[in-house]
JSON list of C-alpha atoms in Angstrom, two decimals:
[
{"chain": "A", "resi": 1, "resn": "MET", "atom": "CA", "xyz": [-19.31, 6.34, 7.91]},
{"chain": "A", "resi": 2, "resn": "SER", "atom": "CA", "xyz": [-20.94, 9.58, 6.46]},
{"chain": "A", "resi": 3, "resn": "ALA", "atom": "CA", "xyz": [-19.31, 11.03, 3.28]},
{"chain": "A", "resi": 4, "resn": "MET", "atom": "CA", "xyz": [-16.57, 8.23, 2.60]},
{"chain": "A", "resi": 5, "resn": "THR", "atom": "CA", "xyz": [-15.62, 4.61, 4.38]},
{"chain": "A", "resi": 6, "resn": "LEU", "atom": "CA", "xyz": [-12.82, 4.08, 6.21]},
{"chain": "A", "resi": 7, "resn": "ALA", "atom": "CA", "xyz": [-10.93, 2.22, 3.39]},
{"chain": "A", "resi": 8, "resn": "GLU", "atom": "CA", "xyz": [-12.16, 5.43, 0.85]},
{"chain": "A", "resi": 9, "resn": "MET", "atom": "CA", "xyz": [-10.71, 7.85, 3.52]},
{"chain": "A", "resi": 10, "resn": "LEU", "atom": "CA", "xyz": [-7.30, 5.48, 3.27]},
{"chain": "A", "resi": 11, "resn": "THR", "atom": "CA", "xyz": [-6.95, 5.77, -0.13]},
{"chain": "A", "resi": 12, "resn": "GLU", "atom": "CA", "xyz": [-8.02, 9.23, -0.29]},
{"chain": "A", "resi": 13, "resn": "LEU", "atom": "CA", "xyz": [-5.08, 9.98, 1.70]},
{"chain": "A", "resi": 14, "resn": "TYR", "atom": "CA", "xyz": [-1.89, 7.78, 0.88]},
{"chain": "A", "resi": 15, "resn": "VAL", "atom": "CA", "xyz": [-2.79, 7.36, -2.48]},
{"chain": "A", "resi": 16, "resn": "HIS", "atom": "CA", "xyz": [-4.32, 10.56, -3.83]},
{"chain": "A", "resi": 17, "resn": "GLU", "atom": "CA", "xyz": [-2.67, 12.30, -0.33]},
{"chain": "A", "resi": 18, "resn": "ASN", "atom": "CA", "xyz": [-6.25, 14.22, -0.29]},
{"chain": "A", "resi": 19, "resn": "VAL", "atom": "CA", "xyz": [-5.92, 15.49, 3.63]},
{"chain": "A", "resi": 20, "resn": "GLY", "atom": "CA", "xyz": [-9.00, 17.24, 3.26]},
{"chain": "A", "resi": 21, "resn": "ALA", "atom": "CA", "xyz": [-10.50, 13.84, 3.35]},
{"chain": "A", "resi": 22, "resn": "PHE", "atom": "CA", "xyz": [-9.07, 13.27, 6.76]},
{"chain": "A", "resi": 23, "resn": "GLU", "atom": "CA", "xyz": [-10.83, 16.38, 8.07]},
{"chain": "A", "resi": 24, "resn": "ARG", "atom": "CA", "xyz": [-14.06, 15.40, 6.92]},
{"chain": "A", "resi": 25, "resn": "LEU", "atom": "CA", "xyz": [-14.47, 11.78, 8.68]},
{"chain": "A", "resi": 26, "resn": "TYR", "atom": "CA", "xyz": [-12.32, 12.73, 12.00]},
{"chain": "A", "resi": 27, "resn": "LEU", "atom": "CA", "xyz": [-14.50, 14.68, 14.83]},
{"chain": "A", "resi": 28, "resn": "HIS", "atom": "CA", "xyz": [-12.00, 17.97, 16.06]},
{"chain": "A", "resi": 29, "resn": "ARG", "atom": "CA", "xyz": [-11.93, 15.75, 19.19]},
{"chain": "A", "resi": 30, "resn": "ALA", "atom": "CA", "xyz": [-10.97, 12.89, 18.21]},
{"chain": "A", "resi": 31, "resn": "ILE", "atom": "CA", "xyz": [-8.47, 10.94, 20.42]},
{"chain": "A", "resi": 32, "resn": "ARG", "atom": "CA", "xyz": [-5.56, 8.48, 18.71]},
{"chain": "A", "resi": 33, "resn": "ARG", "atom": "CA", "xyz": [-4.21, 5.18, 20.73]},
{"chain": "A", "resi": 34, "resn": "CYS", "atom": "CA", "xyz": [-0.85, 4.80, 19.73]},
{"chain": "A", "resi": 35, "resn": "ARG", "atom": "CA", "xyz": [2.07, 2.58, 21.05]},
{"chain": "A", "resi": 36, "resn": "GLY", "atom": "CA", "xyz": [0.95, 3.07, 24.47]},
{"chain": "A", "resi": 37, "resn": "GLU", "atom": "CA", "xyz": [-0.09, 6.90, 24.16]},
{"chain": "A", "resi": 38, "resn": "LEU", "atom": "CA", "xyz": [-2.88, 9.11, 23.82]},
{"chain": "A", "resi": 39, "resn": "ILE", "atom": "CA", "xyz": [-3.04, 11.79, 20.80]},
{"chain": "A", "resi": 40, "resn": "PHE", "atom": "CA", "xyz": [-5.31, 14.29, 21.67]},
{"chain": "A", "resi": 41, "resn": "GLY", "atom": "CA", "xyz": [-7.51, 16.38, 18.42]},
{"chain": "A", "resi": 42, "resn": "ARG", "atom": "CA", "xyz": [-7.88, 16.20, 14.53]},
{"chain": "A", "resi": 43, "resn": "ASP", "atom": "CA", "xyz": [-5.25, 18.71, 14.49]},
{"chain": "A", "resi": 44, "resn": "ALA", "atom": "CA", "xyz": [-2.33, 16.48, 16.27]},
{"chain": "A", "resi": 45, "resn": "ILE", "atom": "CA", "xyz": [-3.66, 13.74, 14.67]},
{"chain": "A", "resi": 46, "resn": "ARG", "atom": "CA", "xyz": [-3.31, 15.01, 11.19]},
{"chain": "A", "resi": 47, "resn": "GLN", "atom": "CA", "xyz": [0.35, 16.05, 11.89]},
{"chain": "A", "resi": 48, "resn": "LEU", "atom": "CA", "xyz": [1.16, 11.96, 12.15]},
{"chain": "A", "resi": 49, "resn": "VAL", "atom": "CA", "xyz": [-0.71, 11.80, 8.78]},
{"chain": "A", "resi": 50, "resn": "LEU", "atom": "CA", "xyz": [1.74, 14.63, 6.92]},
{"chain": "A", "resi": 51, "resn": "ALA", "atom": "CA", "xyz": [4.44, 12.64, 9.02]},
{"chain": "A", "resi": 52, "resn": "ASP", "atom": "CA", "xyz": [3.23, 9.14, 6.91]},
{"chain": "A", "resi": 53, "resn": "LEU", "atom": "CA", "xyz": [3.01, 11.07, 3.92]},
{"chain": "A", "resi": 54, "resn": "ALA", "atom": "CA", "xyz": [6.92, 11.96, 4.18]},
{"chain": "A", "resi": 55, "resn": "GLN", "atom": "CA", "xyz": [8.07, 8.70, 5.00]},
{"chain": "A", "resi": 56, "resn": "PHE", "atom": "CA", "xyz": [6.30, 6.30, 2.66]},
{"chain": "A", "resi": 57, "resn": "SER", "atom": "CA", "xyz": [6.63, 9.20, -0.11]},
{"chain": "A", "resi": 58, "resn": "GLY", "atom": "CA", "xyz": [7.52, 7.03, -3.50]},
{"chain": "A", "resi": 59, "resn": "TRP", "atom": "CA", "xyz": [6.09, 3.37, -1.77]},
{"chain": "A", "resi": 60, "resn": "ARG", "atom": "CA", "xyz": [3.15, 1.73, -3.01]},
{"chain": "A", "resi": 61, "resn": "PHE", "atom": "CA", "xyz": [0.05, 1.54, -0.41]},
{"chain": "A", "resi": 62, "resn": "GLN", "atom": "CA", "xyz": [-2.40, -1.25, -0.63]},
{"chain": "A", "resi": 63, "resn": "ILE", "atom": "CA", "xyz": [-5.67, -1.99, 1.63]},
{"chain": "A", "resi": 64, "resn": "ASN", "atom": "CA", "xyz": [-5.60, -5.54, 2.66]},
{"chain": "A", "resi": 65, "resn": "ALA", "atom": "CA", "xyz": [-9.08, -5.94, 4.17]},
{"chain": "A", "resi": 66, "resn": "SER", "atom": "CA", "xyz": [-11.20, -3.60, 5.56]},
{"chain": "A", "resi": 67, "resn": "THR", "atom": "CA", "xyz": [-15.06, -2.83, 7.13]},
{"chain": "A", "resi": 68, "resn": "GLU", "atom": "CA", "xyz": [-16.26, 0.34, 8.45]},
{"chain": "A", "resi": 69, "resn": "GLY", "atom": "CA", "xyz": [-14.44, 0.02, 11.63]},
{"chain": "A", "resi": 70, "resn": "PHE", "atom": "CA", "xyz": [-11.30, -2.01, 10.84]},
{"chain": "A", "resi": 71, "resn": "ALA", "atom": "CA", "xyz": [-8.79, -1.57, 8.25]},
{"chain": "A", "resi": 72, "resn": "ASP", "atom": "CA", "xyz": [-5.58, -3.92, 7.57]},
{"chain": "A", "resi": 73, "resn": "VAL", "atom": "CA", "xyz": [-3.16, -1.80, 5.21]},
{"chain": "A", "resi": 74, "resn": "GLU", "atom": "CA", "xyz": [0.38, -2.11, 4.02]},
{"chain": "A", "resi": 75, "resn": "TRP", "atom": "CA", "xyz": [2.94, 0.05, 2.69]},
{"chain": "A", "resi": 76, "resn": "LEU", "atom": "CA", "xyz": [5.72, -1.64, 0.01]},
{"chain": "A", "resi": 77, "resn": "SER", "atom": "CA", "xyz": [8.68, 0.40, -0.67]},
{"chain": "A", "resi": 78, "resn": "PRO", "atom": "CA", "xyz": [10.57, 0.17, -4.23]},
{"chain": "A", "resi": 79, "resn": "ASP", "atom": "CA", "xyz": [12.96, -1.94, -2.83]},
{"chain": "A", "resi": 80, "resn": "ASN", "atom": "CA", "xyz": [10.11, -4.75, -0.91]},
{"chain": "A", "resi": 81, "resn": "VAL", "atom": "CA", "xyz": [10.39, -3.13, 2.43]},
{"chain": "A", "resi": 82, "resn": "SER", "atom": "CA", "xyz": [7.07, -3.62, 4.33]},
{"chain": "A", "resi": 83, "resn": "VAL", "atom": "CA", "xyz": [5.41, -1.46, 6.70]},
{"chain": "A", "resi": 84, "resn": "ARG", "atom": "CA", "xyz": [2.04, -3.05, 8.53]},
{"chain": "A", "resi": 85, "resn": "ARG", "atom": "CA", "xyz": [-0.68, -1.61, 9.66]},
{"chain": "A", "resi": 86, "resn": "HIS", "atom": "CA", "xyz": [-4.04, -2.01, 11.76]},
{"chain": "A", "resi": 87, "resn": "TYR", "atom": "CA", "xyz": [-6.84, 0.48, 12.34]},
{"chain": "A", "resi": 88, "resn": "TRP", "atom": "CA", "xyz": [-9.59, -0.01, 14.81]},
{"chain": "A", "resi": 89, "resn": "THR", "atom": "CA", "xyz": [-11.93, 3.11, 14.52]},
{"chain": "A", "resi": 90, "resn": "LYS", "atom": "CA", "xyz": [-15.35, 4.37, 16.87]},
{"chain": "A", "resi": 91, "resn": "LEU", "atom": "CA", "xyz": [-17.38, 6.45, 15.03]},
{"chain": "A", "resi": 92, "resn": "GLU", "atom": "CA", "xyz": [-20.12, 9.23, 16.49]},
{"chain": "A", "resi": 93, "resn": "ASN", "atom": "CA", "xyz": [-22.50, 10.21, 14.30]},
{"chain": "A", "resi": 94, "resn": "GLY", "atom": "CA", "xyz": [-20.92, 9.08, 11.37]},
{"chain": "A", "resi": 95, "resn": "ARG", "atom": "CA", "xyz": [-17.95, 10.28, 12.55]},
{"chain": "A", "resi": 96, "resn": "ILE", "atom": "CA", "xyz": [-14.73, 9.05, 14.08]},
{"chain": "A", "resi": 97, "resn": "SER", "atom": "CA", "xyz": [-14.14, 9.70, 17.40]},
{"chain": "A", "resi": 98, "resn": "ALA", "atom": "CA", "xyz": [-11.30, 7.49, 18.08]},
{"chain": "A", "resi": 99, "resn": "ASP", "atom": "CA", "xyz": [-8.98, 5.17, 16.70]},
{"chain": "A", "resi": 100, "resn": "THR", "atom": "CA", "xyz": [-6.03, 2.91, 17.69]},
{"chain": "A", "resi": 101, "resn": "VAL", "atom": "CA", "xyz": [-3.04, 2.28, 15.20]},
{"chain": "A", "resi": 102, "resn": "ILE", "atom": "CA", "xyz": [-0.89, -0.28, 15.61]},
{"chain": "A", "resi": 103, "resn": "THR", "atom": "CA", "xyz": [2.13, -0.50, 12.84]},
{"chain": "A", "resi": 104, "resn": "ARG", "atom": "CA", "xyz": [5.00, -3.57, 12.61]},
{"chain": "A", "resi": 105, "resn": "ALA", "atom": "CA", "xyz": [7.76, -1.62, 10.94]},
{"chain": "A", "resi": 106, "resn": "PRO", "atom": "CA", "xyz": [11.29, -2.99, 10.58]},
{"chain": "A", "resi": 107, "resn": "ASN", "atom": "CA", "xyz": [14.14, -2.03, 12.85]},
{"chain": "A", "resi": 108, "resn": "GLN", "atom": "CA", "xyz": [10.94, -0.55, 15.20]},
{"chain": "A", "resi": 109, "resn": "GLU", "atom": "CA", "xyz": [12.19, 1.22, 18.13]},
{"chain": "A", "resi": 110, "resn": "PRO", "atom": "CA", "xyz": [10.80, -0.87, 21.69]},
{"chain": "A", "resi": 111, "resn": "MET", "atom": "CA", "xyz": [7.96, 0.78, 23.26]},
{"chain": "A", "resi": 112, "resn": "ARG", "atom": "CA", "xyz": [9.18, 3.31, 25.48]},
{"chain": "A", "resi": 113, "resn": "CYS", "atom": "CA", "xyz": [6.29, 3.87, 27.96]},
{"chain": "A", "resi": 114, "resn": "HIS", "atom": "CA", "xyz": [5.58, 1.52, 30.29]},
{"chain": "A", "resi": 115, "resn": "HIS", "atom": "CA", "xyz": [1.94, 1.03, 31.98]},
{"chain": "A", "resi": 116, "resn": "GLN", "atom": "CA", "xyz": [0.90, -0.97, 35.43]},
{"chain": "A", "resi": 117, "resn": "PRO", "atom": "CA", "xyz": [-1.30, -3.74, 34.64]},
{"chain": "A", "resi": 118, "resn": "LEU", "atom": "CA", "xyz": [-4.33, -4.26, 36.20]},
{"chain": "A", "resi": 119, "resn": "GLY", "atom": "CA", "xyz": [-5.88, -7.70, 37.31]},
{"chain": "A", "resi": 120, "resn": "GLU", "atom": "CA", "xyz": [-5.08, -10.72, 38.70]},
{"chain": "A", "resi": 121, "resn": "LEU", "atom": "CA", "xyz": [-1.51, -11.92, 36.53]},
{"chain": "A", "resi": 122, "resn": "ASP", "atom": "CA", "xyz": [-1.39, -15.42, 37.51]},
{"chain": "A", "resi": 123, "resn": "SER", "atom": "CA", "xyz": [-1.17, -18.13, 34.72]},
{"chain": "A", "resi": 124, "resn": "GLY", "atom": "CA", "xyz": [-4.38, -18.77, 32.96]},
{"chain": "A", "resi": 125, "resn": "LYS", "atom": "CA", "xyz": [-6.74, -16.49, 35.40]},
{"chain": "A", "resi": 126, "resn": "GLY", "atom": "CA", "xyz": [-6.94, -13.65, 32.33]},
{"chain": "A", "resi": 127, "resn": "GLN", "atom": "CA", "xyz": [-10.53, -12.36, 32.11]},
{"chain": "A", "resi": 128, "resn": "VAL", "atom": "CA", "xyz": [-11.80, -15.12, 33.87]},
{"chain": "A", "resi": 129, "resn": "GLY", "atom": "CA", "xyz": [-10.16, -17.24, 31.60]},
{"chain": "A", "resi": 130, "resn": "PRO", "atom": "CA", "xyz": [-9.59, -19.89, 30.46]},
{"chain": "A", "resi": 131, "resn": "ALA", "atom": "CA", "xyz": [-13.64, -20.47, 30.85]},
{"chain": "A", "resi": 132, "resn": "ASP", "atom": "CA", "xyz": [-15.78, -18.69, 27.63]},
{"chain": "A", "resi": 133, "resn": "LEU", "atom": "CA", "xyz": [-15.91, -15.28, 26.80]},
{"chain": "A", "resi": 134, "resn": "VAL", "atom": "CA", "xyz": [-18.90, -13.80, 26.85]},
{"chain": "A", "resi": 135, "resn": "GLY", "atom": "CA", "xyz": [-20.10, -11.75, 23.62]},
{"chain": "A", "resi": 136, "resn": "PHE", "atom": "CA", "xyz": [-17.10, -13.16, 21.18]},
{"chain": "A", "resi": 137, "resn": "SER", "atom": "CA", "xyz": [-16.87, -15.50, 18.48]},
{"chain": "A", "resi": 138, "resn": "VAL", "atom": "CA", "xyz": [-15.88, -19.42, 18.83]},
{"chain": "A", "resi": 139, "resn": "THR", "atom": "CA", "xyz": [-12.66, -18.63, 17.50]},
{"chain": "A", "resi": 140, "resn": "ALA", "atom": "CA", "xyz": [-12.08, -16.13, 20.04]},
{"chain": "A", "resi": 141, "resn": "GLN", "atom": "CA", "xyz": [-12.73, -18.27, 22.65]},
{"chain": "A", "resi": 142, "resn": "SER", "atom": "CA", "xyz": [-10.35, -20.80, 20.88]},
{"chain": "A", "resi": 143, "resn": "LEU", "atom": "CA", "xyz": [-7.55, -18.40, 21.33]},
{"chain": "A", "resi": 144, "resn": "HIS", "atom": "CA", "xyz": [-8.53, -17.15, 24.41]},
{"chain": "A", "resi": 145, "resn": "ARG", "atom": "CA", "xyz": [-7.98, -20.52, 26.17]},
{"chain": "A", "resi": 146, "resn": "ILE", "atom": "CA", "xyz": [-4.85, -21.16, 23.71]},
{"chain": "A", "resi": 147, "resn": "TRP", "atom": "CA", "xyz": [-3.46, -17.97, 25.18]},
{"chain": "A", "resi": 148, "resn": "ASN", "atom": "CA", "xyz": [-4.39, -17.59, 28.69]},
{"chain": "A", "resi": 149, "resn": "GLY", "atom": "CA", "xyz": [-4.69, -21.61, 29.44]},
{"chain": "A", "resi": 150, "resn": "ARG", "atom": "CA", "xyz": [-1.06, -22.01, 28.10]},
{"chain": "A", "resi": 151, "resn": "SER", "atom": "CA", "xyz": [-2.72, -25.13, 25.54]},
{"chain": "A", "resi": 152, "resn": "VAL", "atom": "CA", "xyz": [-0.60, -24.47, 22.38]},
{"chain": "A", "resi": 153, "resn": "SER", "atom": "CA", "xyz": [-1.30, -28.28, 21.56]},
{"chain": "A", "resi": 154, "resn": "THR", "atom": "CA", "xyz": [-4.66, -27.06, 20.47]},
{"chain": "A", "resi": 155, "resn": "LEU", "atom": "CA", "xyz": [-3.43, -24.80, 17.94]},
{"chain": "A", "resi": 156, "resn": "ARG", "atom": "CA", "xyz": [-3.94, -27.19, 14.86]},
{"chain": "A", "resi": 157, "resn": "ASP", "atom": "CA", "xyz": [-7.03, -27.83, 16.07]},
{"chain": "A", "resi": 158, "resn": "LEU", "atom": "CA", "xyz": [-7.64, -24.08, 15.30]},
{"chain": "A", "resi": 159, "resn": "TYR", "atom": "CA", "xyz": [-5.26, -23.76, 12.51]},
{"chain": "A", "resi": 160, "resn": "ASP", "atom": "CA", "xyz": [-5.47, -25.25, 8.48]},
{"chain": "A", "resi": 161, "resn": "GLY", "atom": "CA", "xyz": [-2.18, -26.92, 8.35]},
{"chain": "A", "resi": 162, "resn": "ASN", "atom": "CA", "xyz": [-1.06, -24.67, 5.18]},
{"chain": "A", "resi": 163, "resn": "ALA", "atom": "CA", "xyz": [-2.15, -21.32, 7.34]},
{"chain": "A", "resi": 164, "resn": "HIS", "atom": "CA", "xyz": [0.53, -18.22, 6.72]},
{"chain": "A", "resi": 165, "resn": "TRP", "atom": "CA", "xyz": [1.48, -16.66, 10.17]},
{"chain": "A", "resi": 166, "resn": "SER", "atom": "CA", "xyz": [2.61, -13.04, 10.11]},
{"chain": "A", "resi": 167, "resn": "GLY", "atom": "CA", "xyz": [3.93, -12.11, 13.76]},
{"chain": "A", "resi": 168, "resn": "PRO", "atom": "CA", "xyz": [5.52, -9.41, 15.44]},
{"chain": "A", "resi": 169, "resn": "SER", "atom": "CA", "xyz": [9.27, -10.62, 15.03]},
{"chain": "A", "resi": 170, "resn": "LEU", "atom": "CA", "xyz": [9.07, -13.52, 12.64]},
{"chain": "A", "resi": 171, "resn": "GLU", "atom": "CA", "xyz": [6.56, -15.29, 10.32]},
{"chain": "A", "resi": 172, "resn": "GLY", "atom": "CA", "xyz": [5.91, -18.87, 8.99]},
{"chain": "A", "resi": 173, "resn": "GLY", "atom": "CA", "xyz": [3.42, -21.53, 9.45]},
{"chain": "A", "resi": 174, "resn": "VAL", "atom": "CA", "xyz": [1.82, -23.20, 12.43]},
{"chain": "A", "resi": 175, "resn": "THR", "atom": "CA", "xyz": [4.96, -24.36, 13.69]},
{"chain": "A", "resi": 176, "resn": "GLU", "atom": "CA", "xyz": [6.37, -20.90, 13.90]},
{"chain": "A", "resi": 177, "resn": "LEU", "atom": "CA", "xyz": [3.34, -19.65, 15.41]},
{"chain": "A", "resi": 178, "resn": "LYS", "atom": "CA", "xyz": [3.75, -22.24, 18.15]},
{"chain": "A", "resi": 179, "resn": "ASN", "atom": "CA", "xyz": [7.56, -21.26, 18.99]},
{"chain": "A", "resi": 180, "resn": "TRP", "atom": "CA", "xyz": [6.80, -17.74, 19.06]},
{"chain": "A", "resi": 181, "resn": "TRP", "atom": "CA", "xyz": [4.15, -18.32, 21.76]},
{"chain": "A", "resi": 182, "resn": "LEU", "atom": "CA", "xyz": [6.03, -20.88, 23.71]},
{"chain": "A", "resi": 183, "resn": "ALA", "atom": "CA", "xyz": [9.07, -18.71, 23.85]},
{"chain": "A", "resi": 184, "resn": "GLN", "atom": "CA", "xyz": [6.73, -15.55, 24.81]},
{"chain": "A", "resi": 185, "resn": "PHE", "atom": "CA", "xyz": [5.01, -17.49, 27.66]},
{"chain": "A", "resi": 186, "resn": "LEU", "atom": "CA", "xyz": [8.93, -18.20, 28.91]},
{"chain": "A", "resi": 187, "resn": "ALA", "atom": "CA", "xyz": [9.86, -14.94, 28.90]},
{"chain": "A", "resi": 188, "resn": "PHE", "atom": "CA", "xyz": [6.51, -13.42, 30.43]},
{"chain": "A", "resi": 189, "resn": "PRO", "atom": "CA", "xyz": [5.76, -16.52, 33.01]},
{"chain": "A", "resi": 190, "resn": "GLN", "atom": "CA", "xyz": [2.80, -14.33, 34.65]},
{"chain": "A", "resi": 191, "resn": "SER", "atom": "CA", "xyz": [0.70, -12.62, 32.07]},
{"chain": "A", "resi": 192, "resn": "HIS", "atom": "CA", "xyz": [-2.76, -12.35, 30.32]},
{"chain": "A", "resi": 193, "resn": "ILE", "atom": "CA", "xyz": [-4.29, -11.24, 27.30]},
{"chain": "A", "resi": 194, "resn": "ILE", "atom": "CA", "xyz": [-7.72, -9.10, 27.60]},
{"chain": "A", "resi": 195, "resn": "PHE", "atom": "CA", "xyz": [-10.02, -9.43, 24.23]},
{"chain": "A", "resi": 196, "resn": "GLU", "atom": "CA", "xyz": [-11.24, -5.68, 23.50]},
{"chain": "A", "resi": 197, "resn": "ARG", "atom": "CA", "xyz": [-13.23, -5.83, 20.12]},
{"chain": "A", "resi": 198, "resn": "GLU", "atom": "CA", "xyz": [-14.17, -8.23, 17.79]},
{"chain": "A", "resi": 199, "resn": "LEU", "atom": "CA", "xyz": [-15.39, -7.51, 13.81]},
{"chain": "A", "resi": 200, "resn": "SER", "atom": "CA", "xyz": [-16.45, -9.86, 11.56]},
{"chain": "A", "resi": 201, "resn": "PHE", "atom": "CA", "xyz": [-16.61, -9.25, 7.63]},
{"chain": "A", "resi": 202, "resn": "GLU", "atom": "CA", "xyz": [-16.69, -11.53, 5.18]},
{"chain": "A", "resi": 203, "resn": "ASN", "atom": "CA", "xyz": [-14.17, -14.30, 5.48]},
{"chain": "A", "resi": 204, "resn": "ASN", "atom": "CA", "xyz": [-12.47, -12.36, 8.17]},
{"chain": "A", "resi": 205, "resn": "LEU", "atom": "CA", "xyz": [-12.09, -11.69, 12.02]},
{"chain": "A", "resi": 206, "resn": "ALA", "atom": "CA", "xyz": [-10.50, -9.24, 13.27]},
{"chain": "A", "resi": 207, "resn": "LEU", "atom": "CA", "xyz": [-9.30, -8.91, 16.89]},
{"chain": "A", "resi": 208, "resn": "LEU", "atom": "CA", "xyz": [-8.56, -5.99, 19.51]},
{"chain": "A", "resi": 209, "resn": "TRP", "atom": "CA", "xyz": [-6.82, -7.06, 22.50]},
{"chain": "A", "resi": 210, "resn": "HIS", "atom": "CA", "xyz": [-4.34, -6.00, 25.09]},
{"chain": "A", "resi": 211, "resn": "TRP", "atom": "CA", "xyz": [-1.30, -7.71, 26.96]},
{"chain": "A", "resi": 212, "resn": "ALA", "atom": "CA", "xyz": [-0.31, -7.39, 30.66]},
{"chain": "A", "resi": 213, "resn": "ARG", "atom": "CA", "xyz": [2.63, -9.35, 31.45]},
{"chain": "A", "resi": 214, "resn": "ILE", "atom": "CA", "xyz": [5.37, -9.17, 34.05]},
{"chain": "A", "resi": 215, "resn": "ASP", "atom": "CA", "xyz": [8.93, -10.94, 32.67]},
{"chain": "A", "resi": 216, "resn": "THR", "atom": "CA", "xyz": [11.60, -12.98, 34.47]},
{"chain": "A", "resi": 217, "resn": "THR", "atom": "CA", "xyz": [12.93, -9.69, 36.33]},
{"chain": "A", "resi": 218, "resn": "GLY", "atom": "CA", "xyz": [9.76, -8.78, 37.47]},
{"chain": "A", "resi": 219, "resn": "HIS", "atom": "CA", "xyz": [9.23, -5.52, 35.12]},
{"chain": "A", "resi": 220, "resn": "ARG", "atom": "CA", "xyz": [5.38, -5.17, 34.22]},
{"chain": "A", "resi": 221, "resn": "ASP", "atom": "CA", "xyz": [4.65, -3.64, 30.90]},
{"chain": "A", "resi": 222, "resn": "ARG", "atom": "CA", "xyz": [1.31, -3.73, 28.83]},
{"chain": "A", "resi": 223, "resn": "ILE", "atom": "CA", "xyz": [1.34, -3.71, 25.20]},
{"chain": "A", "resi": 224, "resn": "THR", "atom": "CA", "xyz": [-2.03, -3.79, 22.34]},
{"chain": "A", "resi": 225, "resn": "GLY", "atom": "CA", "xyz": [-2.69, -6.09, 19.75]},
{"chain": "A", "resi": 226, "resn": "SER", "atom": "CA", "xyz": [-4.24, -6.81, 16.58]},
{"chain": "A", "resi": 227, "resn": "MET", "atom": "CA", "xyz": [-5.13, -9.72, 14.42]},
{"chain": "A", "resi": 228, "resn": "CYS", "atom": "CA", "xyz": [-6.78, -9.70, 10.81]},
{"chain": "A", "resi": 229, "resn": "LEU", "atom": "CA", "xyz": [-7.63, -13.29, 10.36]},
{"chain": "A", "resi": 230, "resn": "CYS", "atom": "CA", "xyz": [-8.57, -15.25, 7.56]},
{"chain": "A", "resi": 231, "resn": "LEU", "atom": "CA", "xyz": [-10.92, -18.42, 7.55]},
{"chain": "A", "resi": 232, "resn": "ASP", "atom": "CA", "xyz": [-11.29, -20.96, 5.68]},
{"chain": "A", "resi": 233, "resn": "GLY", "atom": "CA", "xyz": [-13.73, -23.93, 6.49]},
{"chain": "A", "resi": 234, "resn": "GLY", "atom": "CA", "xyz": [-14.18, -22.79, 9.75]},
{"chain": "A", "resi": 235, "resn": "LYS", "atom": "CA", "xyz": [-9.89, -23.01, 10.65]},
{"chain": "A", "resi": 236, "resn": "ILE", "atom": "CA", "xyz": [-7.63, -20.02, 10.05]},
{"chain": "A", "resi": 237, "resn": "SER", "atom": "CA", "xyz": [-6.15, -20.20, 6.63]},
{"chain": "A", "resi": 238, "resn": "GLN", "atom": "CA", "xyz": [-3.77, -16.20, 7.44]},
{"chain": "A", "resi": 239, "resn": "ASP", "atom": "CA", "xyz": [-2.79, -14.96, 10.68]},
{"chain": "A", "resi": 240, "resn": "VAL", "atom": "CA", "xyz": [-1.68, -11.19, 10.75]},
{"chain": "A", "resi": 241, "resn": "THR", "atom": "CA", "xyz": [-0.75, -10.13, 14.43]},
{"chain": "A", "resi": 242, "resn": "LEU", "atom": "CA", "xyz": [0.70, -6.71, 15.15]},
{"chain": "A", "resi": 243, "resn": "THR", "atom": "CA", "xyz": [1.93, -5.50, 18.60]},
{"chain": "A", "resi": 244, "resn": "ASP", "atom": "CA", "xyz": [2.65, -2.33, 19.49]}
]
C-alpha cells in the first residue's frame, strides 16, 4: 500500500480514532462486500467505520494477524465480550478499490439476504471437487477435499492433535471442528464451497470462500466464509473461521 499498511490504517481508525487515515487509503469509488450486500463508495463505507467507533467505544482493539491484503482483528469489551473480524482487500494503484468484511459477533442476527447459488450443488461436485484446486496450496486442496468430498475422517491428518478451532458458533479442538462440519453436512445435504482467494504470510494462511447450499427443506442460500490458519510443522495448530 502507498502511505500506510492495512494494519496501520486499522490501528489509526480503531485505536487513535483517526478517520482521516481511511480517506487516504480507500478510493472514492471503493466497494465493500458485507453480509451478502454491496456498499458503494468511500463515503458510505466511512459511515460504517463511524458506526464501529460508536459501537466499540471503550473496547480494546487488537490485530491478531495481517498482511497487505488481509487482516484478522478483534475487539474486546471491558467484560470480555469478543467481536472478531476479517478484512480482505483489493488494491488499485496502491489504494483499496474493494474489500470484503466478515464479522463474528455474539447474538448476531442471521443474514436476511439470500442469493440463488450458481452451479451444480450435488454433494462433492463443488469446484470440480474433490480433485485438486489449481493455484491453491496443499492445505487448501486438503480442505477442499474434506469439505466438498465429505471426508471428515482425514481432518486429523491436516490438524495438529492439540489444534484450537474457533468457529461461527462453537470453539474447541479437532473433535468440535469435526462435529460442527458433520452438523452442516446433515443440515445442508446439497452444498459446495468455492475457494476465492488465498494469502500466505509468516506461518499463517488465510482463505476466502463462498458456500452455496440447499437445506433439508429445499431453501437455497449462499454465505461467505474466511479462515485464518496458523501452521506448525505443516499442520494446522490454530483455525479461526468466520462466516457472514
